[in-house]
């Protein structure tokens, strides 16, 4: 499990706010953010970009045998979401009684991810909810 660290703080914006970046040279969007554009190879015109959090389920699966940290929430659904702005993002899909299916529209929500250690530190992360 990841402890509070410089690395965790660097990922803060991506994890909590769905902030990636865009290459202003070729208009390719990235999440998580990249240093060098995979499309045109430039690194001089990468600008921070706030993603809307809206997208569609590209694929999904239900986890019945979870990692230790997620055992409280099993079974749960994880999926790959194709954001409206292009990038694919992995995330938990909140089950709300609506059918989880490929192509269904989702939006980003902010939810508890897991409770860490004996101190019971609650970790949050973005998840996706069916609209
Ligand atoms: Zn580019």
PDB file of C-alpha atoms and ligand atoms in Angstrom:
ATOM      1  CA  UNK A   1       0.000   0.000   0.000  1.00  0.00           C
ATOM      2  CA  UNK A   2       1.241   3.454  -0.872  1.00  0.00           C
ATOM      3  CA  UNK A   3       2.191   5.634   2.090  1.00  0.00           C
ATOM      4  CA  UNK A   4       2.087   9.419   2.175  1.00  0.00           C
ATOM      5  CA  UNK A   5       5.140  10.439   0.204  1.00  0.00           C
ATOM      6  CA  UNK A   6       6.443  12.910  -2.347  1.00  0.00           C
ATOM      7  CA  UNK A   7       5.252  10.504  -5.013  1.00  0.00           C
ATOM      8  CA  UNK A   8       1.720  10.488  -3.588  1.00  0.00           C
ATOM      9  CA  UNK A   9       1.653  14.295  -3.549  1.00  0.00           C
ATOM     10  CA  UNK A  10       2.785  14.457  -7.180  1.00  0.00           C
ATOM     11  CA  UNK A  11      -0.168  12.253  -8.121  1.00  0.00           C
ATOM     12  CA  UNK A  12      -2.603  14.290  -5.991  1.00  0.00           C
ATOM     13  CA  UNK A  13      -4.095  16.354  -8.824  1.00  0.00           C
ATOM     14  CA  UNK A  14      -4.549  13.339 -11.089  1.00  0.00           C
ATOM     15  CA  UNK A  15      -6.020  11.159  -8.351  1.00  0.00           C
ATOM     16  CA  UNK A  16      -8.447  13.686  -6.903  1.00  0.00           C
ATOM     17  CA  UNK A  17      -9.204  16.133  -9.668  1.00  0.00           C
ATOM     18  CA  UNK A  18      -8.773  14.195 -12.935  1.00  0.00           C
ATOM     19  CA  UNK A  19      -6.180  16.665 -14.197  1.00  0.00           C
ATOM     20  CA  UNK A  20      -4.144  15.488 -17.162  1.00  0.00           C
ATOM     21  CA  UNK A  21      -2.582  17.489 -19.952  1.00  0.00           C
ATOM     22  CA  UNK A  22      -2.885  18.390 -23.590  1.00  0.00           C
ATOM     23  CA  UNK A  23      -0.218  18.779 -26.267  1.00  0.00           C
ATOM     24  CA  UNK A  24      -0.891  22.193 -27.759  1.00  0.00           C
ATOM     25  CA  UNK A  25       1.186  21.214 -30.810  1.00  0.00           C
ATOM     26  CA  UNK A  26      -1.103  18.404 -32.007  1.00  0.00           C
ATOM     27  CA  UNK A  27      -4.098  18.666 -29.609  1.00  0.00           C
ATOM     28  CA  UNK A  28      -3.704  15.164 -28.134  1.00  0.00           C
ATOM     29  CA  UNK A  29      -5.109  14.807 -24.594  1.00  0.00           C
ATOM     30  CA  UNK A  30      -3.468  12.693 -21.902  1.00  0.00           C
ATOM     31  CA  UNK A  31      -4.549  11.213 -18.627  1.00  0.00           C
ATOM     32  CA  UNK A  32      -2.503  10.641 -16.589  1.00  0.00           C
ATOM     33  CA  UNK A  33      -0.364  13.568 -17.765  1.00  0.00           C
ATOM     34  CA  UNK A  34       2.719  12.844 -19.882  1.00  0.00           C
ATOM     35  CA  UNK A  35       5.974  14.767 -20.083  1.00  0.00           C
ATOM     36  CA  UNK A  36       6.494  14.084 -23.810  1.00  0.00           C
ATOM     37  CA  UNK A  37       3.672  13.825 -26.361  1.00  0.00           C
ATOM     38  CA  UNK A  38       3.354  10.236 -27.635  1.00  0.00           C
ATOM     39  CA  UNK A  39       1.806  11.497 -30.873  1.00  0.00           C
ATOM     40  CA  UNK A  40       4.245  14.185 -32.052  1.00  0.00           C
ATOM     41  CA  UNK A  41       7.212  13.700 -29.729  1.00  0.00           C
ATOM     42  CA  UNK A  42       7.285  17.303 -28.467  1.00  0.00           C
ATOM     43  CA  UNK A  43       7.606  18.250 -24.829  1.00  0.00           C
ATOM     44  CA  UNK A  44       7.526  22.013 -25.100  1.00  0.00           C
ATOM     45  CA  UNK A  45       3.802  22.589 -25.450  1.00  0.00           C
ATOM     46  CA  UNK A  46       2.286  20.303 -22.802  1.00  0.00           C
ATOM     47  CA  UNK A  47      -0.339  22.194 -20.795  1.00  0.00           C
ATOM     48  CA  UNK A  48      -2.367  21.082 -17.786  1.00  0.00           C
ATOM     49  CA  UNK A  49      -5.928  20.127 -18.606  1.00  0.00           C
ATOM     50  CA  UNK A  50      -8.963  19.508 -16.396  1.00  0.00           C
ATOM     51  CA  UNK A  51     -11.009  16.591 -17.713  1.00  0.00           C
ATOM     52  CA  UNK A  52     -14.799  16.694 -17.428  1.00  0.00           C
ATOM     53  CA  UNK A  53     -15.013  13.223 -15.881  1.00  0.00           C
ATOM     54  CA  UNK A  54     -17.690  12.257 -18.392  1.00  0.00           C
ATOM     55  CA  UNK A  55     -17.236   9.199 -20.541  1.00  0.00           C
ATOM     56  CA  UNK A  56     -18.447   5.750 -21.523  1.00  0.00           C
ATOM     57  CA  UNK A  57     -17.643   2.290 -20.226  1.00  0.00           C
ATOM     58  CA  UNK A  58     -15.187   0.673 -22.649  1.00  0.00           C
ATOM     59  CA  UNK A  59     -14.809  -2.577 -20.700  1.00  0.00           C
ATOM     60  CA  UNK A  60     -15.421  -3.815 -17.171  1.00  0.00           C
ATOM     61  CA  UNK A  61     -15.167  -6.790 -14.860  1.00  0.00           C
ATOM     62  CA  UNK A  62     -16.454  -7.718 -11.408  1.00  0.00           C
ATOM     63  CA  UNK A  63     -13.831  -8.463  -8.780  1.00  0.00           C
ATOM     64  CA  UNK A  64     -14.835 -11.220  -6.374  1.00  0.00           C
ATOM     65  CA  UNK A  65     -11.391 -11.994  -4.934  1.00  0.00           C
ATOM     66  CA  UNK A  66      -9.940  -8.566  -4.099  1.00  0.00           C
ATOM     67  CA  UNK A  67      -6.583  -7.293  -2.959  1.00  0.00           C
ATOM     68  CA  UNK A  68      -6.329  -7.013   0.834  1.00  0.00           C
ATOM     69  CA  UNK A  69      -7.098  -3.273   0.893  1.00  0.00           C
ATOM     70  CA  UNK A  70     -10.378  -3.702  -0.990  1.00  0.00           C
ATOM     71  CA  UNK A  71     -11.769  -6.746   0.810  1.00  0.00           C
ATOM     72  CA  UNK A  72     -14.450  -4.635   2.581  1.00  0.00           C
ATOM     73  CA  UNK A  73     -15.959  -3.557  -0.720  1.00  0.00           C
ATOM     74  CA  UNK A  74     -15.879  -6.853  -2.668  1.00  0.00           C
ATOM     75  CA  UNK A  75     -17.489  -7.779  -4.906  1.00  0.00           C
ATOM     76  CA  UNK A  76     -16.978  -4.549  -6.863  1.00  0.00           C
ATOM     77  CA  UNK A  77     -16.758  -3.500 -10.483  1.00  0.00           C
ATOM     78  CA  UNK A  78     -13.683  -2.004 -12.145  1.00  0.00           C
ATOM     79  CA  UNK A  79     -13.550  -0.813 -15.689  1.00  0.00           C
ATOM     80  CA  UNK A  80     -11.845   1.130 -18.397  1.00  0.00           C
ATOM     81  CA  UNK A  81     -13.637   4.384 -19.169  1.00  0.00           C
ATOM     82  CA  UNK A  82     -13.169   6.212 -22.456  1.00  0.00           C
ATOM     83  CA  UNK A  83     -13.344   9.866 -21.441  1.00  0.00           C
ATOM     84  CA  UNK A  84     -15.237  12.267 -23.727  1.00  0.00           C
ATOM     85  CA  UNK A  85     -11.893  14.034 -24.305  1.00  0.00           C
ATOM     86  CA  UNK A  86     -10.253  10.819 -25.570  1.00  0.00           C
ATOM     87  CA  UNK A  87      -8.021   9.154 -22.962  1.00  0.00           C
ATOM     88  CA  UNK A  88      -8.840   5.782 -21.411  1.00  0.00           C
ATOM     89  CA  UNK A  89      -8.895   5.695 -17.605  1.00  0.00           C
ATOM     90  CA  UNK A  90      -9.105   2.740 -15.254  1.00  0.00           C
ATOM     91  CA  UNK A  91     -11.392   3.108 -12.299  1.00  0.00           C
ATOM     92  CA  UNK A  92     -13.919   1.597  -9.964  1.00  0.00           C
ATOM     93  CA  UNK A  93     -17.514   1.765 -11.192  1.00  0.00           C
ATOM     94  CA  UNK A  94     -20.007   2.487  -8.407  1.00  0.00           C
ATOM     95  CA  UNK A  95     -22.948   0.088  -8.506  1.00  0.00           C
ATOM     96  CA  UNK A  96     -26.163   2.029  -8.046  1.00  0.00           C
ATOM     97  CA  UNK A  97     -28.756  -0.462  -9.236  1.00  0.00           C
ATOM     98  CA  UNK A  98     -28.320   0.601 -12.870  1.00  0.00           C
ATOM     99  CA  UNK A  99     -26.969  -2.031 -15.244  1.00  0.00           C
ATOM    100  CA  UNK A 100     -23.216  -1.880 -15.830  1.00  0.00           C
ATOM    101  CA  UNK A 101     -22.628  -2.427 -19.550  1.00  0.00           C
ATOM    102  CA  UNK A 102     -20.218  -1.500 -22.307  1.00  0.00           C
ATOM    103  CA  UNK A 103     -21.122   1.862 -23.870  1.00  0.00           C
ATOM    104  CA  UNK A 104     -23.071   3.142 -20.863  1.00  0.00           C
ATOM    105  CA  UNK A 105     -22.476   6.822 -19.977  1.00  0.00           C
ATOM    106  CA  UNK A 106     -20.684   7.517 -16.695  1.00  0.00           C
ATOM    107  CA  UNK A 107     -19.476  10.534 -14.754  1.00  0.00           C
ATOM    108  CA  UNK A 108     -16.628  10.899 -12.313  1.00  0.00           C
ATOM    109  CA  UNK A 109     -17.460  10.926  -8.604  1.00  0.00           C
ATOM    110  CA  UNK A 110     -15.244  11.206  -5.538  1.00  0.00           C
ATOM    111  CA  UNK A 111     -15.546   8.287  -3.125  1.00  0.00           C
ATOM    112  CA  UNK A 112     -13.831   6.422  -0.307  1.00  0.00           C
ATOM    113  CA  UNK A 113     -11.362   3.922  -1.760  1.00  0.00           C
ATOM    114  CA  UNK A 114     -10.136   1.952   1.244  1.00  0.00           C
ATOM    115  CA  UNK A 115      -9.216   2.239   4.907  1.00  0.00           C
ATOM    116  CA  UNK A 116      -5.498   1.975   5.545  1.00  0.00           C
ATOM    117  CA  UNK A 117      -3.823   0.188   8.423  1.00  0.00           C
ATOM    118  CA  UNK A 118      -4.703   0.045  12.088  1.00  0.00           C
ATOM    119  CA  UNK A 119      -5.038   3.845  12.249  1.00  0.00           C
ATOM    120  CA  UNK A 120      -8.001   3.563   9.915  1.00  0.00           C
ATOM    121  CA  UNK A 121      -6.791   6.296   7.571  1.00  0.00           C
ATOM    122  CA  UNK A 122      -9.440   6.666   4.864  1.00  0.00           C
ATOM    123  CA  UNK A 123      -8.120   7.019   1.325  1.00  0.00           C
ATOM    124  CA  UNK A 124     -10.224   8.661  -1.359  1.00  0.00           C
ATOM    125  CA  UNK A 125      -9.997   8.421  -5.123  1.00  0.00           C
ATOM    126  CA  UNK A 126     -12.139   9.168  -8.137  1.00  0.00           C
ATOM    127  CA  UNK A 127     -14.575   6.486  -9.242  1.00  0.00           C
ATOM    128  CA  UNK A 128     -17.219   6.424 -11.948  1.00  0.00           C
ATOM    129  CA  UNK A 129     -20.997   6.331 -11.561  1.00  0.00           C
ATOM    130  CA  UNK A 130     -23.570   5.468 -14.210  1.00  0.00           C
ATOM    131  CA  UNK A 131     -25.513   8.568 -15.289  1.00  0.00           C
TER     132      UNK A 131
HETATM  133 ZN1  LIG B   1       1.688  16.335 -29.674  1.00  0.00          ZN
END
